[in-house]
CSV table of C-alpha atoms in Angstrom, one decimal:
chain,number,residue,atom,x,y,z
A,1,UNK,CA,-36.3,-66.5,-134.5
A,2,UNK,CA,-33.7,-63.7,-134.5
A,3,UNK,CA,-34.7,-62.8,-138.1
A,4,UNK,CA,-38.4,-62.6,-137.1
A,5,UNK,CA,-37.6,-60.2,-134.2
A,6,UNK,CA,-35.4,-58.1,-136.5
A,7,UNK,CA,-38.3,-57.7,-139.0
A,8,UNK,CA,-40.7,-56.6,-136.3
A,9,UNK,CA,-38.1,-54.1,-135.0
A,10,UNK,CA,-37.5,-52.7,-138.5
A,11,UNK,CA,-41.2,-52.7,-139.6
A,12,UNK,CA,-42.2,-49.4,-137.8
A,13,UNK,CA,-39.1,-47.7,-139.3
A,14,UNK,CA,-40.0,-48.9,-142.8
A,15,UNK,CA,-43.6,-47.6,-142.4
A,16,UNK,CA,-42.4,-44.3,-141.1
A,17,UNK,CA,-39.9,-43.9,-144.0
A,18,UNK,CA,-42.6,-44.8,-146.6
A,19,UNK,CA,-45.0,-42.3,-145.0
A,20,UNK,CA,-42.5,-39.5,-145.2
A,21,UNK,CA,-41.6,-40.4,-148.7
A,22,UNK,CA,-45.2,-40.2,-149.8
A,23,UNK,CA,-45.6,-36.8,-148.1
A,24,UNK,CA,-42.4,-35.6,-149.7
A,25,UNK,CA,-43.4,-36.8,-153.1
A,26,UNK,CA,-46.8,-35.0,-152.8
A,27,UNK,CA,-45.0,-31.8,-151.8
A,28,UNK,CA,-42.6,-32.1,-154.7
A,29,UNK,CA,-45.5,-32.5,-157.2
A,30,UNK,CA,-47.1,-29.4,-155.6
A,31,UNK,CA,-43.7,-27.6,-156.2
A,32,UNK,CA,-43.2,-27.1,-152.5
A,33,UNK,CA,-39.5,-28.0,-152.9
A,34,UNK,CA,-38.1,-26.7,-149.7
A,35,UNK,CA,-40.6,-28.7,-147.6
A,36,UNK,CA,-40.1,-31.8,-149.8
A,37,UNK,CA,-36.4,-31.6,-149.5
A,38,UNK,CA,-36.4,-31.7,-145.7
A,39,UNK,CA,-38.6,-34.8,-145.7
A,40,UNK,CA,-36.6,-36.5,-148.5
A,41,UNK,CA,-33.4,-35.9,-146.5
A,42,UNK,CA,-34.9,-37.6,-143.5
A,43,UNK,CA,-36.0,-40.6,-145.7
A,44,UNK,CA,-32.4,-40.8,-147.0
A,45,UNK,CA,-31.0,-41.1,-143.5
A,46,UNK,CA,-33.0,-44.3,-143.0
A,47,UNK,CA,-32.3,-45.6,-146.5
A,48,UNK,CA,-29.2,-44.2,-148.0
A,49,UNK,CA,-29.5,-46.2,-151.2
A,50,UNK,CA,-33.1,-45.3,-152.1
A,51,UNK,CA,-32.9,-44.4,-155.8
A,52,UNK,CA,-36.1,-42.4,-156.1
A,53,UNK,CA,-35.3,-40.3,-153.0
A,54,UNK,CA,-31.8,-39.5,-154.3
A,55,UNK,CA,-33.3,-38.6,-157.7
A,56,UNK,CA,-35.9,-36.3,-156.2
A,57,UNK,CA,-33.1,-34.6,-154.1
A,58,UNK,CA,-31.0,-34.1,-157.2
A,59,UNK,CA,-34.0,-32.7,-159.0
A,60,UNK,CA,-34.7,-30.2,-156.2
A,61,UNK,CA,-31.0,-29.2,-156.2
A,62,UNK,CA,-31.2,-28.6,-159.9
A,63,UNK,CA,-34.4,-26.5,-159.5
A,64,UNK,CA,-32.5,-24.4,-157.0
A,65,UNK,CA,-29.5,-24.2,-159.3
A,66,UNK,CA,-27.3,-25.9,-156.7
A,67,UNK,CA,-25.4,-27.7,-159.4
A,68,UNK,CA,-22.7,-29.1,-157.1
A,69,UNK,CA,-25.3,-30.8,-155.0
A,70,UNK,CA,-27.2,-32.0,-158.0
A,71,UNK,CA,-24.0,-33.5,-159.4
A,72,UNK,CA,-23.3,-35.4,-156.2
A,73,UNK,CA,-26.8,-36.9,-156.1
A,74,UNK,CA,-26.9,-37.9,-159.8
A,75,UNK,CA,-23.3,-39.3,-159.6
A,76,UNK,CA,-24.5,-41.5,-156.7
A,77,UNK,CA,-27.4,-42.7,-158.8
A,78,UNK,CA,-25.0,-43.7,-161.6
A,79,UNK,CA,-22.9,-45.7,-159.2
A,80,UNK,CA,-26.0,-47.4,-157.6
A,81,UNK,CA,-27.6,-48.2,-161.0
A,82,UNK,CA,-25.2,-47.8,-163.9
A,83,UNK,CA,-27.7,-49.3,-166.4
A,84,UNK,CA,-30.2,-46.4,-166.1
A,85,UNK,CA,-30.0,-43.9,-169.0
A,86,UNK,CA,-31.8,-41.1,-167.2
A,87,UNK,CA,-29.2,-40.9,-164.5
A,88,UNK,CA,-26.4,-40.2,-167.0
A,89,UNK,CA,-28.6,-37.7,-168.8
A,90,UNK,CA,-29.4,-35.8,-165.5
A,91,UNK,CA,-25.8,-36.0,-164.4
A,92,UNK,CA,-24.6,-34.6,-167.8
A,93,UNK,CA,-27.2,-31.8,-167.6
A,94,UNK,CA,-26.2,-30.7,-164.1
A,95,UNK,CA,-22.5,-30.8,-165.1
A,96,UNK,CA,-23.3,-28.8,-168.2
A,97,UNK,CA,-25.1,-26.1,-166.2
A,98,UNK,CA,-22.2,-25.9,-163.8
A,99,UNK,CA,-19.8,-25.5,-166.7
A,100,UNK,CA,-21.9,-22.6,-168.0
A,101,UNK,CA,-21.5,-20.8,-164.7
A,102,UNK,CA,-17.8,-21.5,-164.2
A,103,UNK,CA,-14.7,-19.9,-165.8
A,104,UNK,CA,-14.1,-20.7,-169.5
A,105,UNK,CA,-10.9,-22.5,-168.6
A,106,UNK,CA,-12.6,-24.9,-166.1
A,107,UNK,CA,-15.6,-25.3,-168.5
A,108,UNK,CA,-13.3,-26.6,-171.2
A,109,UNK,CA,-12.2,-29.4,-168.9
A,110,UNK,CA,-15.8,-30.5,-168.3
A,111,UNK,CA,-17.1,-30.6,-171.8
A,112,UNK,CA,-16.0,-34.1,-172.7
A,113,UNK,CA,-17.6,-35.5,-169.5
A,114,UNK,CA,-20.8,-33.7,-170.3
A,115,UNK,CA,-20.9,-35.1,-173.9
A,116,UNK,CA,-19.9,-38.5,-172.7
A,117,UNK,CA,-22.7,-38.6,-170.2
A,118,UNK,CA,-25.3,-37.8,-172.9
A,119,UNK,CA,-23.7,-40.3,-175.2
A,120,UNK,CA,-23.8,-43.0,-172.5
A,121,UNK,CA,-27.5,-42.3,-171.9
A,122,UNK,CA,-28.1,-43.0,-175.6
A,123,UNK,CA,-26.0,-46.1,-175.6
A,124,UNK,CA,-28.1,-47.5,-172.7
A,125,UNK,CA,-31.3,-46.4,-174.3
A,126,UNK,CA,-31.0,-45.9,-178.0
A,127,UNK,CA,-34.4,-44.1,-178.1
A,128,UNK,CA,-33.4,-41.5,-175.4
A,129,UNK,CA,-34.9,-38.3,-176.8
A,130,UNK,CA,-33.8,-35.8,-174.1
A,131,UNK,CA,-30.1,-36.6,-174.5
A,132,UNK,CA,-30.2,-35.9,-178.2
A,133,UNK,CA,-31.9,-32.5,-177.4
A,134,UNK,CA,-29.1,-31.8,-174.9
A,135,UNK,CA,-26.4,-32.7,-177.4
A,136,UNK,CA,-28.0,-30.4,-180.1
A,137,UNK,CA,-28.0,-27.5,-177.6
A,138,UNK,CA,-24.4,-28.3,-176.7
A,139,UNK,CA,-23.1,-28.5,-180.3
A,140,UNK,CA,-24.8,-25.3,-181.4
A,141,UNK,CA,-23.7,-23.2,-178.4
A,142,UNK,CA,-20.1,-24.3,-178.2
A,143,UNK,CA,-17.6,-22.4,-180.4
A,144,UNK,CA,-16.1,-24.5,-183.2
A,145,UNK,CA,-12.6,-24.3,-181.7
A,146,UNK,CA,-13.8,-26.3,-178.6
A,147,UNK,CA,-16.0,-28.8,-180.3
A,148,UNK,CA,-19.1,-26.9,-181.5
A,149,UNK,CA,-20.5,-28.3,-184.7
A,150,UNK,CA,-23.7,-27.5,-186.5
A,151,UNK,CA,-23.4,-30.6,-188.6
A,152,UNK,CA,-23.3,-32.8,-185.5
A,153,UNK,CA,-26.4,-30.9,-184.1
A,154,UNK,CA,-28.2,-31.7,-187.4
A,155,UNK,CA,-27.1,-35.3,-187.1
A,156,UNK,CA,-28.9,-35.6,-183.8
A,157,UNK,CA,-31.9,-33.7,-185.1
A,158,UNK,CA,-32.2,-36.2,-187.9
A,159,UNK,CA,-32.0,-39.1,-185.3
A,160,UNK,CA,-34.9,-37.4,-183.5
A,161,UNK,CA,-36.8,-37.1,-186.7
A,162,UNK,CA,-36.7,-40.9,-187.0
A,163,UNK,CA,-37.6,-41.5,-183.3
A,164,UNK,CA,-40.2,-38.7,-182.9
A,165,UNK,CA,-41.0,-36.6,-186.0
A,166,UNK,CA,-42.4,-33.8,-183.8
A,167,UNK,CA,-39.1,-33.6,-181.9
A,168,UNK,CA,-37.2,-33.8,-185.2
A,169,UNK,CA,-38.9,-30.9,-186.7
A,170,UNK,CA,-38.8,-28.8,-183.5
A,171,UNK,CA,-35.1,-29.5,-183.0
A,172,UNK,CA,-34.3,-28.6,-186.6
A,173,UNK,CA,-36.4,-25.4,-186.3
A,174,UNK,CA,-34.4,-24.6,-183.1
A,175,UNK,CA,-31.1,-25.0,-185.0
A,176,UNK,CA,-32.3,-22.9,-187.9
A,177,UNK,CA,-33.6,-20.2,-185.5
A,178,UNK,CA,-30.3,-20.2,-183.5
A,179,UNK,CA,-28.4,-19.5,-186.7
A,180,UNK,CA,-30.9,-16.8,-187.7
A,181,UNK,CA,-32.3,-18.6,-190.7
A,182,UNK,CA,-35.8,-17.6,-189.7
A,183,UNK,CA,-37.7,-18.6,-192.8
A,184,UNK,CA,-36.3,-22.1,-192.7
A,185,UNK,CA,-37.1,-22.3,-189.0
A,186,UNK,CA,-40.7,-21.2,-189.7
A,187,UNK,CA,-41.1,-24.1,-192.2
A,188,UNK,CA,-39.8,-26.6,-189.6
A,189,UNK,CA,-42.1,-25.4,-186.9
A,190,UNK,CA,-45.1,-25.5,-189.3
A,191,UNK,CA,-44.2,-29.2,-190.1
A,192,UNK,CA,-44.2,-29.9,-186.3
A,193,UNK,CA,-47.7,-28.3,-186.0
A,194,UNK,CA,-49.0,-30.3,-189.0
A,195,UNK,CA,-47.7,-33.7,-187.7
A,196,UNK,CA,-48.4,-33.2,-184.0
A,197,UNK,CA,-50.3,-30.0,-183.2
A,198,UNK,CA,-48.8,-29.8,-179.7
A,199,UNK,CA,-48.9,-26.6,-177.7
A,200,UNK,CA,-45.1,-26.2,-177.8
A,201,UNK,CA,-45.1,-26.4,-181.6
A,202,UNK,CA,-47.6,-23.5,-181.8
A,203,UNK,CA,-45.6,-21.6,-179.1
A,204,UNK,CA,-42.3,-22.0,-180.9
A,205,UNK,CA,-43.8,-20.6,-184.1
A,206,UNK,CA,-45.5,-17.8,-182.3
A,207,UNK,CA,-42.3,-16.8,-180.5
A,208,UNK,CA,-40.4,-16.9,-183.7
A,209,UNK,CA,-42.9,-14.5,-185.3
A,210,UNK,CA,-43.0,-12.2,-182.3
A,211,UNK,CA,-39.4,-12.1,-181.1
A,212,UNK,CA,-37.3,-12.8,-184.2
A,213,UNK,CA,-39.3,-12.0,-187.3
A,214,UNK,CA,-41.1,-8.9,-185.8
A,215,UNK,CA,-44.5,-10.1,-187.0
A,216,UNK,CA,-46.7,-9.8,-183.8
A,217,UNK,CA,-50.0,-10.2,-185.8
A,218,UNK,CA,-48.8,-13.6,-187.1
A,219,UNK,CA,-47.8,-14.6,-183.6
A,220,UNK,CA,-51.3,-13.6,-182.3
A,221,UNK,CA,-53.0,-15.6,-185.1
A,222,UNK,CA,-51.0,-18.7,-184.4
A,223,UNK,CA,-51.9,-18.7,-180.7
A,224,UNK,CA,-55.6,-18.0,-181.5
A,225,UNK,CA,-55.6,-21.0,-183.9
A,226,UNK,CA,-54.2,-23.2,-181.1
A,227,UNK,CA,-56.7,-21.9,-178.5
A,228,UNK,CA,-59.6,-22.6,-180.9
A,229,UNK,CA,-58.3,-26.0,-181.7
A,230,UNK,CA,-57.7,-27.0,-178.0
A,231,UNK,CA,-61.2,-25.7,-176.9
A,232,UNK,CA,-63.1,-28.0,-179.2
């Protein structure tokens, strides 16, 4: 009897919490992050372990570049559900962004945890594409003396090629572009267009022509080709 009474007492709270969550989720999808945050925080007060609410609050903190807040939320997600690859990926991403904004000395002490988070995401989900992209970015941007490595970036790009050919070609093009090998980057982006024809593939090639190779007419032609293709 006591259990039945407890259910009836909690039922209105559960309904209220779900109603607020639905409203908050709608606001989030409409990119009204400040309003969504307020509602998500109220939901969290009634259910401090709700994974989706915590994730949304972490995402909002990331959008606002409040990396310390984002790290706290994503760390809590890792503790609550240590088997979820995305939580490690998001935690590593927030930690990496914080490292970029802190002193070089402090950043050095964070690099291993950033790498480890992405690697953990891949161990939990061997097909995790976003973590490989993150490691590519990390390895090409870090100086060699603190662990930067083009060969490791290429290794993850090759893994992407096996998992998702479009991501493989785009990531290899990104590496080549970063190291100013623009002709090779051009070839990789063209392969991505041939195999997938995604908007981002055309944009990457157009941006390469316009911003790096100083060929605006080629950039214009690439975008026109995409627009014609997508309007059919």
